[in-house]
Every structure is written in structure tokens, then in C-alpha cells.
Amino acid sequence: MTAVILDGRLIASEIKKQVALQVGQLAKRGIKPFLATIQVGDDPASSSYLRGKHKAAEEVGIQSENHHLPANTPQDKVEALLGQLNTNPRVHGILVQLPLPRGFDEDRIIERIIPYKDVDGLHPINQGKLAAGKEELVPCTPKGIIKLLSHYKVPIAGQRAVIINRTTLVGRPLANLFLNRDATITISHSKTPNLAQITKTADILVSAVGRENFQIKPEHVKPKAAVVDVGLTRVEGKLRGDVDFEAVSKLAGFITPVPGGVGPMTVACLVENTVQAASIQTRG
Ligand code: NAP
């Protein structure tokens, strides 16, 4: 048996087509969705992610700009810039590229973004709404995972989902999205003993670890499970996911490739969130 490949590139391009249509609708009302990003420092991975985000914005007709600040910028300067973007009526979406250089209080920075412009869905207000069952501006990677599973009609309601990750970027919001869709969820992390015993119970297994010494092997996976690979790590200069794709795809029912799985879905959901934010802010 070979797993069905969950083709994130294909589904992301379909989402972007829909978003471009929405941008066209907003243009008829004189509204031009605008995304502002902030990068502090020169982390090459952050630069590459941001290039992908701005390229996607351009593809769908969203205007965007990146505020690139040196790594030694004081925290209050970044907060002041956020204050300006918050009150600028031309700006509908604000994203701070994480991680910030050492020494920054990331939580405080995220809390400075006005929640209705928080297109990454990381502000505690947006996280809290999601935890309360209200999906407004939802973090892009978890949102993309749900869209990918739904597109391929992978059942979620009544299924057991196991997530390896407990961050506000991936694990916690994804758990809430699964809960909202009637899955039974388990969150595991670096302190979870006997990981394979837990992951083997998963109808849907999501791995978002990204450590060189960590790999999901067939012994972690229930036959016919849907396996979603989020984690990214560089091994000998090459980017790889958490999952041993070759071996696991022989027993899983569905599997995401790396690259071409969750990554493109994340970017597509960012442009979708930006248009959603513009629509919310310009509602009559
Ligand atoms: P993170 O802050 O490093 O979190 C990693 C998570 O993995 C933590 O919850 C950690 O547990 C857990 N973990 C670490 N070692 C483990 C182990 N040996 N066994 C079980 N769990 C372990 O990273 P993140 O920001 O959430 O992102 C996770 C990964 O996804 C990264 O590789 C990132 O690059 C990737 N990512 C990809 C996309 C995409 O679009 N493809 C988007 C977002 C993130 P503790 O909480 O106990 O430390």
C-alpha cells in the first residue's frame, strides 16, 4: 500500500486563486488589502520565509511592505513601529517574523499588535477566542493543515488526533481546531514518555518538532493513519521534515511531503487571513 500524497502546493494554489477573487471584490469597493511585516536581524531562514510571503501577497494582488530592522534595534523601537502600523488605516495585516533575536520579549511584541490586524493569530485575544471555539484570525499553519485534510476528505470528527508540539504557533491552536471539529486530541512534547505508544493510536498524526535527532518511523504510526509533517530541520545542509517519508508512506493512508506539504498551505492561509482582516476592518 502507498499513502495518498496530500499535495499542499496544489491546494495552496487553489486557495490563492480564491483569495485573488476576493481581492478583486474588495477593489470594487475601493479597498486595497495591505500586509506589513517586520523582520529584526538577518536570520537567513526568516529572510527566505518572508520572501515567500511577500511573493504570495503579490500573486494575489495584496500590497505589502517589509520593515527590516537591524538585530540591535531596541525593543521599544519595534513596539513604536507596531503602534504606527496599528493606527495606519492603510495597513490591514501585521506580521512579526519570529524568532526575534536573543534579548527580545516576544510575548510583549505580539501583544502590541492590535488583535484585528494580527494575521498570524498569535495575539492572546485571538488564541483565547479559538480556545473558546470562535475561529476568527487563526494561526496560518494549523489553519492550513485543517484545510489540507479537509480537501482530501480525511475524516476528522470522531477520529483520534495526536499532535507532537505544544507551541502557540502550531500545537495549541491545532488542538483547538481539531476539538472544534469533534476529534479526540492528545498533545505530546519533549517531556512525553513512550511517545511511540501514543502516536501509534493516532488516526491523524501531526509532527512539528524539527530536531535533527528526532524522526517519525513506521513504528510510530498506525496503519492507514494520516501523517502530517510540519517540522523542518537542516541535516548536512539539506532541509528535511520530521517523518521518514520513504518508510512511513508505505503504511500510512495519507501523508504530506516536505517540501510541498504544509509550507505552501501556511503561506496561502496568511494571504487569506490578510484579506479576511481587510474585510473585517472595512465592514459597513
Ligand atoms: P519549537 O518552538 O521549537 O517547538 C517544538 C516542539 O516540539 C515543542 O513543543 C517541543 O516540546 C517539541 N519537542 C522537541 N523535542 C521533542 C522530542 N524529542 N519529542 C517530542 N517533542 C519534542 O518550534 P515551533 O515554532 O512550534 O515549530 C515546530 C517545527 O515546525 C519547527 O521545525 C518549524 O520550523 C516547523 N514549522 C514549519 C512550518 C511550515 O509551514 N512548514 C510552520 C511553522 C513551523 P517542549 O514544548 O517540551 O519543548
mmCIF file of C-alpha atoms and ligand atoms in Angstrom:
data_model
loop_
_atom_site.group_PDB
_atom_site.id
_atom_site.type_symbol
_atom_site.label_atom_id
_atom_site.label_comp_id
_atom_site.label_asym_id
_atom_site.label_seq_id
_atom_site.Cartn_x
_atom_site.Cartn_y
_atom_site.Cartn_z
ATOM 1 C CA MET A 1 0.000 0.000 0.000
ATOM 2 C CA THR A 2 1.200 3.532 -0.699
ATOM 3 C CA ALA A 3 -0.241 6.594 1.020
ATOM 4 C CA VAL A 4 -2.187 9.294 -0.793
ATOM 5 C CA ILE A 5 0.054 12.373 -1.002
ATOM 6 C CA LEU A 6 -1.537 15.492 0.500
ATOM 7 C CA ASP A 7 -0.365 17.964 -2.134
ATOM 8 C CA GLY A 8 -0.017 21.284 -0.327
ATOM 9 C CA ARG A 9 1.349 23.069 -3.372
ATOM 10 C CA LEU A 10 -1.737 22.231 -5.439
ATOM 11 C CA ILE A 11 -4.288 23.107 -2.747
ATOM 12 C CA ALA A 12 -2.416 26.297 -1.817
ATOM 13 C CA SER A 13 -2.614 27.461 -5.430
ATOM 14 C CA GLU A 14 -6.391 26.853 -5.383
ATOM 15 C CA ILE A 15 -6.734 28.870 -2.163
ATOM 16 C CA LYS A 16 -4.677 31.706 -3.676
ATOM 17 C CA LYS A 17 -6.988 31.805 -6.717
ATOM 18 C CA GLN A 18 -9.970 32.248 -4.381
ATOM 19 C CA VAL A 19 -8.125 34.938 -2.418
ATOM 20 C CA ALA A 20 -7.305 36.805 -5.666
ATOM 21 C CA LEU A 21 -11.045 36.832 -6.481
ATOM 22 C CA GLN A 22 -11.791 38.254 -3.015
ATOM 23 C CA VAL A 23 -9.119 40.928 -3.551
ATOM 24 C CA GLY A 24 -10.908 41.825 -6.811
ATOM 25 C CA GLN A 25 -14.237 42.135 -4.959
ATOM 26 C CA LEU A 26 -12.673 44.418 -2.327
ATOM 27 C CA ALA A 27 -11.080 46.547 -5.093
ATOM 28 C CA LYS A 28 -14.577 47.271 -6.447
ATOM 29 C CA ARG A 29 -15.314 48.918 -3.073
ATOM 30 C CA GLY A 30 -12.013 50.857 -3.215
ATOM 31 C CA ILE A 31 -10.347 48.628 -0.610
ATOM 32 C CA LYS A 32 -6.759 47.500 -1.206
ATOM 33 C CA PRO A 33 -5.643 44.820 1.305
ATOM 34 C CA PHE A 34 -2.222 45.671 2.709
ATOM 35 C CA LEU A 35 0.181 43.461 4.673
ATOM 36 C CA ALA A 36 3.044 44.904 6.746
ATOM 37 C CA THR A 37 5.778 42.595 8.021
ATOM 38 C CA ILE A 38 8.577 43.273 10.473
ATOM 39 C CA GLN A 39 11.928 41.496 10.376
ATOM 40 C CA VAL A 40 14.544 42.125 13.037
ATOM 41 C CA GLY A 41 18.049 40.898 12.204
ATOM 42 C CA ASP A 42 19.270 38.882 9.246
ATOM 43 C CA ASP A 43 18.388 35.254 10.003
ATOM 44 C CA PRO A 44 18.589 33.628 6.529
ATOM 45 C CA ALA A 45 15.616 31.296 7.173
ATOM 46 C CA SER A 46 13.453 34.276 8.229
ATOM 47 C CA SER A 47 14.501 36.203 5.099
ATOM 48 C CA SER A 48 13.564 33.247 2.921
ATOM 49 C CA TYR A 49 10.145 32.755 4.628
ATOM 50 C CA LEU A 50 9.417 36.467 4.261
ATOM 51 C CA ARG A 51 10.313 36.433 0.561
ATOM 52 C CA GLY A 52 7.778 33.606 0.098
ATOM 53 C CA LYS A 53 5.102 35.547 1.999
ATOM 54 C CA HIS A 54 5.584 38.772 0.005
ATOM 55 C CA LYS A 55 5.673 36.831 -3.276
ATOM 56 C CA ALA A 56 2.348 35.160 -2.407
ATOM 57 C CA ALA A 57 0.870 38.536 -1.460
ATOM 58 C CA GLU A 58 1.902 39.950 -4.831
ATOM 59 C CA GLU A 59 0.477 36.910 -6.657
ATOM 60 C CA VAL A 60 -2.995 37.509 -5.207
ATOM 61 C CA GLY A 61 -2.904 41.320 -5.542
ATOM 62 C CA ILE A 62 -2.237 42.186 -1.883
ATOM 63 C CA GLN A 63 0.083 45.154 -1.382
ATOM 64 C CA SER A 64 2.834 44.527 1.125
ATOM 65 C CA GLU A 65 5.952 46.008 2.663
ATOM 66 C CA ASN A 66 8.685 44.634 4.903
ATOM 67 C CA HIS A 67 10.181 46.735 7.699
ATOM 68 C CA HIS A 68 13.686 45.307 8.035
ATOM 69 C CA LEU A 69 15.385 46.457 11.233
ATOM 70 C CA PRO A 70 18.901 45.697 12.480
ATOM 71 C CA ALA A 71 19.305 42.983 15.144
ATOM 72 C CA ASN A 72 20.373 45.557 17.756
ATOM 73 C CA THR A 73 17.148 47.597 17.430
ATOM 74 C CA PRO A 74 15.814 48.310 20.952
ATOM 75 C CA GLN A 75 12.566 46.572 21.912
ATOM 76 C CA ASP A 76 10.750 49.913 22.362
ATOM 77 C CA LYS A 77 11.601 50.924 18.755
ATOM 78 C CA VAL A 78 9.918 47.758 17.464
ATOM 79 C CA GLU A 79 6.948 48.412 19.732
ATOM 80 C CA ALA A 80 6.737 52.015 18.487
ATOM 81 C CA LEU A 81 6.693 50.787 14.873
ATOM 82 C CA LEU A 82 3.867 48.396 15.786
ATOM 83 C CA GLY A 83 2.000 51.334 17.305
ATOM 84 C CA GLN A 84 2.270 53.212 13.985
ATOM 85 C CA LEU A 85 1.161 50.208 11.933
ATOM 86 C CA ASN A 86 -1.752 49.591 14.321
ATOM 87 C CA THR A 87 -3.135 53.066 13.705
ATOM 88 C CA ASN A 88 -2.314 53.300 9.981
ATOM 89 C CA PRO A 89 -5.680 52.781 8.217
ATOM 90 C CA ARG A 90 -3.902 51.651 5.024
ATOM 91 C CA VAL A 91 -2.460 48.593 6.867
ATOM 92 C CA HIS A 92 -4.854 45.644 7.367
ATOM 93 C CA GLY A 93 -2.445 42.887 8.401
ATOM 94 C CA ILE A 94 0.676 42.933 10.612
ATOM 95 C CA LEU A 95 3.125 40.066 10.977
ATOM 96 C CA VAL A 96 6.301 39.984 13.057
ATOM 97 C CA GLN A 97 8.631 37.309 11.708
ATOM 98 C CA LEU A 98 9.720 35.002 14.548
ATOM 99 C CA PRO A 99 12.045 34.130 16.138
ATOM 100 C CA LEU A 100 13.289 37.577 17.159
ATOM 101 C CA PRO A 101 16.971 37.915 18.081
ATOM 102 C CA ARG A 102 18.001 36.957 21.609
ATOM 103 C CA GLY A 103 17.010 39.531 24.235
ATOM 104 C CA PHE A 104 13.615 40.463 22.780
ATOM 105 C CA ASP A 105 10.466 39.867 24.798
ATOM 106 C CA GLU A 106 8.492 38.162 22.002
ATOM 107 C CA ASP A 107 5.292 37.868 24.020
ATOM 108 C CA ARG A 108 5.234 41.609 24.639
ATOM 109 C CA ILE A 109 5.844 42.332 20.961
ATOM 110 C CA ILE A 110 2.988 40.045 19.896
ATOM 111 C CA GLU A 111 0.706 41.661 22.479
ATOM 112 C CA ARG A 112 1.420 45.087 20.930
ATOM 113 C CA ILE A 113 -0.268 44.052 17.649
ATOM 114 C CA ILE A 114 -3.875 45.144 17.563
ATOM 115 C CA PRO A 115 -5.797 41.814 17.505
ATOM 116 C CA TYR A 116 -7.844 42.522 14.372
ATOM 117 C CA LYS A 117 -4.632 43.112 12.352
ATOM 118 C CA ASP A 118 -2.875 40.034 13.835
ATOM 119 C CA VAL A 119 -2.836 37.895 10.666
ATOM 120 C CA ASP A 120 -0.612 35.266 12.347
ATOM 121 C CA GLY A 121 -3.305 34.721 15.004
ATOM 122 C CA LEU A 122 -0.751 34.745 17.810
ATOM 123 C CA HIS A 123 -2.184 37.524 19.995
ATOM 124 C CA PRO A 124 -3.604 36.099 23.258
ATOM 125 C CA ILE A 125 -7.037 37.517 22.305
ATOM 126 C CA ASN A 126 -7.063 35.517 19.061
ATOM 127 C CA GLN A 127 -5.659 32.410 20.782
ATOM 128 C CA GLY A 128 -8.278 32.774 23.514
ATOM 129 C CA LYS A 129 -11.144 33.138 21.055
ATOM 130 C CA LEU A 130 -10.000 29.989 19.284
ATOM 131 C CA ALA A 131 -9.743 28.129 22.599
ATOM 132 C CA ALA A 132 -13.318 29.272 23.295
ATOM 133 C CA GLY A 133 -14.438 27.792 19.974
ATOM 134 C CA LYS A 134 -14.525 31.028 17.912
ATOM 135 C CA GLU A 135 -12.401 30.904 14.759
ATOM 136 C CA GLU A 136 -11.533 34.423 13.583
ATOM 137 C CA LEU A 137 -7.847 35.119 12.791
ATOM 138 C CA VAL A 138 -6.472 31.594 13.161
ATOM 139 C CA PRO A 139 -2.705 30.804 13.044
ATOM 140 C CA CYS A 140 -1.728 30.003 9.473
ATOM 141 C CA THR A 141 -0.012 26.614 9.844
ATOM 142 C CA PRO A 142 -2.808 24.919 11.849
ATOM 143 C CA LYS A 143 -5.411 26.501 9.569
ATOM 144 C CA GLY A 144 -3.529 25.198 6.520
ATOM 145 C CA ILE A 145 -3.352 21.683 7.995
ATOM 146 C CA ILE A 146 -7.123 21.561 8.541
ATOM 147 C CA LYS A 147 -7.750 22.855 5.002
ATOM 148 C CA LEU A 148 -5.402 20.259 3.519
ATOM 149 C CA LEU A 149 -7.003 17.373 5.436
ATOM 150 C CA SER A 150 -10.484 18.632 4.574
ATOM 151 C CA HIS A 151 -9.660 18.976 0.890
ATOM 152 C CA TYR A 152 -8.652 15.297 0.728
ATOM 153 C CA LYS A 153 -11.725 14.358 2.805
ATOM 154 C CA VAL A 154 -9.629 12.901 5.603
ATOM 155 C CA PRO A 155 -12.189 12.283 8.362
ATOM 156 C CA ILE A 156 -11.658 14.425 11.481
ATOM 157 C CA ALA A 157 -14.872 14.121 13.544
ATOM 158 C CA GLY A 158 -14.683 11.176 15.912
ATOM 159 C CA GLN A 159 -11.051 10.498 14.998
ATOM 160 C CA ARG A 160 -8.102 10.423 17.364
ATOM 161 C CA ALA A 161 -5.554 13.146 16.582
ATOM 162 C CA VAL A 162 -2.104 13.179 18.162
ATOM 163 C CA ILE A 163 -0.006 16.343 17.870
ATOM 164 C CA ILE A 164 3.685 16.399 18.756
ATOM 165 C CA ASN A 165 4.168 20.093 19.642
ATOM 166 C CA ARG A 166 2.668 22.393 22.286
ATOM 167 C CA THR A 167 3.522 25.869 20.952
ATOM 168 C CA THR A 168 1.084 28.711 20.301
ATOM 169 C CA LEU A 169 2.225 28.671 16.657
ATOM 170 C CA VAL A 170 1.272 25.068 15.928
ATOM 171 C CA GLY A 171 0.206 22.577 18.623
ATOM 172 C CA ARG A 172 -2.194 24.519 20.824
ATOM 173 C CA PRO A 173 -4.227 26.215 18.057
ATOM 174 C CA LEU A 174 -4.286 22.996 16.023
ATOM 175 C CA ALA A 175 -5.608 21.081 19.030
ATOM 176 C CA ASN A 176 -8.426 23.616 19.311
ATOM 177 C CA LEU A 177 -9.235 23.380 15.597
ATOM 178 C CA PHE A 178 -9.423 19.578 15.899
ATOM 179 C CA LEU A 179 -11.579 19.884 19.035
ATOM 180 C CA ASN A 180 -13.925 22.293 17.225
ATOM 181 C CA ARG A 181 -14.319 19.551 14.583
ATOM 182 C CA ASP A 182 -15.080 16.817 17.133
ATOM 183 C CA ALA A 183 -11.777 14.970 17.077
ATOM 184 C CA THR A 184 -10.338 13.486 20.261
ATOM 185 C CA ILE A 185 -6.938 15.032 20.836
ATOM 186 C CA THR A 186 -3.666 14.274 22.563
ATOM 187 C CA ILE A 187 -0.829 16.804 22.701
ATOM 188 C CA SER A 188 2.665 15.446 23.278
ATOM 189 C CA HIS A 189 6.017 17.225 23.687
ATOM 190 C CA SER A 190 9.620 16.770 24.743
ATOM 191 C CA LYS A 191 8.665 15.513 28.231
ATOM 192 C CA THR A 192 6.218 12.869 26.964
ATOM 193 C CA PRO A 193 7.411 9.347 27.847
ATOM 194 C CA ASN A 194 6.818 6.413 25.466
ATOM 195 C CA LEU A 195 5.987 8.639 22.523
ATOM 196 C CA ALA A 196 5.552 5.756 20.055
ATOM 197 C CA GLN A 197 2.868 4.152 22.259
ATOM 198 C CA ILE A 198 0.830 7.364 21.973
ATOM 199 C CA THR A 199 1.484 8.182 18.328
ATOM 200 C CA LYS A 200 0.515 4.636 17.331
ATOM 201 C CA THR A 201 -3.051 5.335 18.494
ATOM 202 C CA ALA A 202 -3.413 8.299 16.103
ATOM 203 C CA ASP A 203 -5.792 8.288 13.154
ATOM 204 C CA ILE A 204 -4.235 11.691 12.401
ATOM 205 C CA LEU A 205 -0.633 12.244 13.467
ATOM 206 C CA VAL A 206 0.865 15.728 13.251
ATOM 207 C CA SER A 207 4.575 16.055 13.970
ATOM 208 C CA ALA A 208 6.053 19.547 14.459
ATOM 209 C CA VAL A 209 9.370 19.005 16.232
ATOM 210 C CA GLY A 210 12.197 19.987 13.857
ATOM 211 C CA ARG A 211 15.156 18.432 15.704
ATOM 212 C CA GLU A 212 17.957 16.611 13.938
ATOM 213 C CA ASN A 213 17.861 13.624 16.322
ATOM 214 C CA PHE A 214 14.074 13.187 16.019
ATOM 215 C CA GLN A 215 12.338 11.121 13.378
ATOM 216 C CA ILE A 216 8.922 9.533 12.951
ATOM 217 C CA LYS A 217 9.420 5.928 11.803
ATOM 218 C CA PRO A 218 6.881 3.239 10.860
ATOM 219 C CA GLU A 219 6.860 2.012 14.494
ATOM 220 C CA HIS A 220 5.305 5.372 15.497
ATOM 221 C CA VAL A 221 2.445 5.128 13.011
ATOM 222 C CA LYS A 222 -0.920 3.328 12.967
ATOM 223 C CA PRO A 223 -1.585 1.653 9.602
ATOM 224 C CA LYS A 224 -3.740 3.863 7.310
ATOM 225 C CA ALA A 225 -3.230 6.960 9.512
ATOM 226 C CA ALA A 226 -2.995 10.462 8.037
ATOM 227 C CA VAL A 227 0.516 11.731 8.760
ATOM 228 C CA VAL A 228 1.174 15.486 8.633
ATOM 229 C CA ASP A 229 4.806 16.568 8.684
ATOM 230 C CA VAL A 230 5.317 20.130 9.930
ATOM 231 C CA GLY A 231 8.795 20.032 11.472
ATOM 232 C CA LEU A 232 11.749 21.302 9.484
ATOM 233 C CA THR A 233 15.378 20.644 10.170
ATOM 234 C CA ARG A 234 18.591 21.017 8.227
ATOM 235 C CA VAL A 235 20.711 17.864 8.092
ATOM 236 C CA GLU A 236 24.048 18.109 6.280
ATOM 237 C CA GLY A 237 22.822 21.276 4.567
ATOM 238 C CA LYS A 238 19.609 19.631 3.324
ATOM 239 C CA LEU A 239 16.149 20.525 4.615
ATOM 240 C CA ARG A 240 14.106 17.562 5.857
ATOM 241 C CA GLY A 241 10.848 17.013 7.704
ATOM 242 C CA ASP A 242 10.243 15.041 10.919
ATOM 243 C CA VAL A 243 8.906 11.993 9.105
ATOM 244 C CA ASP A 244 10.828 9.196 7.382
ATOM 245 C CA PHE A 245 8.710 9.727 4.265
ATOM 246 C CA GLU A 246 10.058 6.747 2.312
ATOM 247 C CA ALA A 247 9.240 4.184 5.022
ATOM 248 C CA VAL A 248 6.102 5.777 6.534
ATOM 249 C CA SER A 249 4.364 6.341 3.180
ATOM 250 C CA LYS A 250 4.269 2.545 2.739
ATOM 251 C CA LEU A 251 1.934 2.146 5.708
ATOM 252 C CA ALA A 252 0.115 5.485 6.142
ATOM 253 C CA GLY A 253 -3.199 6.242 4.431
ATOM 254 C CA PHE A 254 -2.287 9.877 3.724
ATOM 255 C CA ILE A 255 0.983 11.770 4.051
ATOM 256 C CA THR A 256 2.321 15.283 3.439
ATOM 257 C CA PRO A 257 5.611 15.658 1.556
ATOM 258 C CA VAL A 258 8.427 18.004 2.613
ATOM 259 C CA PRO A 259 8.744 20.297 0.739
ATOM 260 C CA GLY A 260 5.333 20.827 -0.875
ATOM 261 C CA GLY A 261 3.050 19.902 2.035
ATOM 262 C CA VAL A 262 2.341 22.163 4.997
ATOM 263 C CA GLY A 263 4.718 25.004 3.960
ATOM 264 C CA PRO A 264 2.751 26.290 0.941
ATOM 265 C CA MET A 265 -0.522 25.913 2.889
ATOM 266 C CA THR A 266 0.858 28.176 5.637
ATOM 267 C CA VAL A 267 1.639 30.931 3.142
ATOM 268 C CA ALA A 268 -1.731 30.585 1.368
ATOM 269 C CA CYS A 269 -3.518 30.922 4.723
ATOM 270 C CA LEU A 270 -1.522 34.056 5.519
ATOM 271 C CA VAL A 271 -2.788 35.833 2.402
ATOM 272 C CA GLU A 272 -6.287 34.533 3.147
ATOM 273 C CA ASN A 273 -6.065 35.915 6.699
ATOM 274 C CA THR A 274 -4.914 39.287 5.336
ATOM 275 C CA VAL A 275 -7.963 39.561 3.099
ATOM 276 C CA GLN A 276 -10.153 38.407 5.985
ATOM 277 C CA ALA A 277 -8.623 41.113 8.202
ATOM 278 C CA ALA A 278 -9.211 43.744 5.480
ATOM 279 C CA SER A 279 -12.838 42.626 5.153
ATOM 280 C CA ILE A 280 -13.419 42.767 8.920
ATOM 281 C CA GLN A 281 -11.860 46.253 9.172
ATOM 282 C CA THR A 282 -13.874 47.695 6.291
ATOM 283 C CA ARG A 283 -17.272 46.132 7.051
ATOM 284 C CA GLY A 284 -20.065 48.660 6.761
HETATM 285 P P1 NAP B 1 9.534 24.930 18.686
HETATM 286 O O1 NAP B 1 9.169 26.139 19.459
HETATM 287 O O2 NAP B 1 10.962 24.526 18.582
HETATM 288 O O3 NAP B 1 8.682 23.706 19.279
HETATM 289 C C1 NAP B 1 8.995 22.373 19.057
HETATM 290 C C2 NAP B 1 8.028 21.479 19.808
HETATM 291 O O4 NAP B 1 8.497 20.142 19.672
HETATM 292 C C3 NAP B 1 7.930 21.774 21.308
HETATM 293 O O5 NAP B 1 6.592 21.659 21.743
HETATM 294 C C4 NAP B 1 8.818 20.698 21.919
HETATM 295 O O6 NAP B 1 8.441 20.279 23.217
HETATM 296 C C5 NAP B 1 8.603 19.542 20.963
HETATM 297 N N1 NAP B 1 9.744 18.597 21.015
HETATM 298 C C6 NAP B 1 11.055 18.897 20.935
HETATM 299 N N2 NAP B 1 11.783 17.760 21.004
HETATM 300 C C7 NAP B 1 10.905 16.746 21.140
HETATM 301 C C8 NAP B 1 11.049 15.343 21.267
HETATM 302 N N3 NAP B 1 12.232 14.765 21.286
HETATM 303 N N4 NAP B 1 9.931 14.595 21.385
HETATM 304 C C9 NAP B 1 8.703 15.174 21.369
HETATM 305 N N5 NAP B 1 8.505 16.505 21.242
HETATM 306 C C10 NAP B 1 9.597 17.281 21.124
HETATM 307 O O7 NAP B 1 9.035 25.063 17.206
HETATM 308 P P2 NAP B 1 7.688 25.645 16.522
HETATM 309 O O8 NAP B 1 7.865 27.074 16.243
HETATM 310 O O9 NAP B 1 6.468 25.198 17.252
HETATM 311 O O10 NAP B 1 7.773 24.859 15.137
HETATM 312 C C11 NAP B 1 7.895 23.448 15.141
HETATM 313 C C12 NAP B 1 8.565 22.969 13.869
HETATM 314 O O11 NAP B 1 7.679 23.197 12.778
HETATM 315 C C13 NAP B 1 9.878 23.691 13.500
HETATM 316 O O12 NAP B 1 10.736 22.769 12.886
HETATM 317 C C14 NAP B 1 9.427 24.732 12.491
HETATM 318 O O13 NAP B 1 10.474 25.085 11.592
HETATM 319 C C15 NAP B 1 8.327 23.979 11.782
HETATM 320 N N6 NAP B 1 7.302 24.851 11.182
HETATM 321 C C16 NAP B 1 7.019 24.656 9.886
HETATM 322 C C17 NAP B 1 6.024 25.415 9.287
HETATM 323 C C18 NAP B 1 5.693 25.197 7.874
HETATM 324 O O14 NAP B 1 4.947 25.999 7.313
HETATM 325 N N7 NAP B 1 6.154 24.107 7.250
HETATM 326 C C19 NAP B 1 5.348 26.380 10.017
HETATM 327 C C20 NAP B 1 5.629 26.519 11.372
HETATM 328 C C21 NAP B 1 6.610 25.744 11.944
HETATM 329 P P3 NAP B 1 8.596 21.242 24.511
HETATM 330 O O15 NAP B 1 7.408 22.157 24.451
HETATM 331 O O16 NAP B 1 8.557 20.294 25.650
HETATM 332 O O17 NAP B 1 9.909 21.954 24.347
#
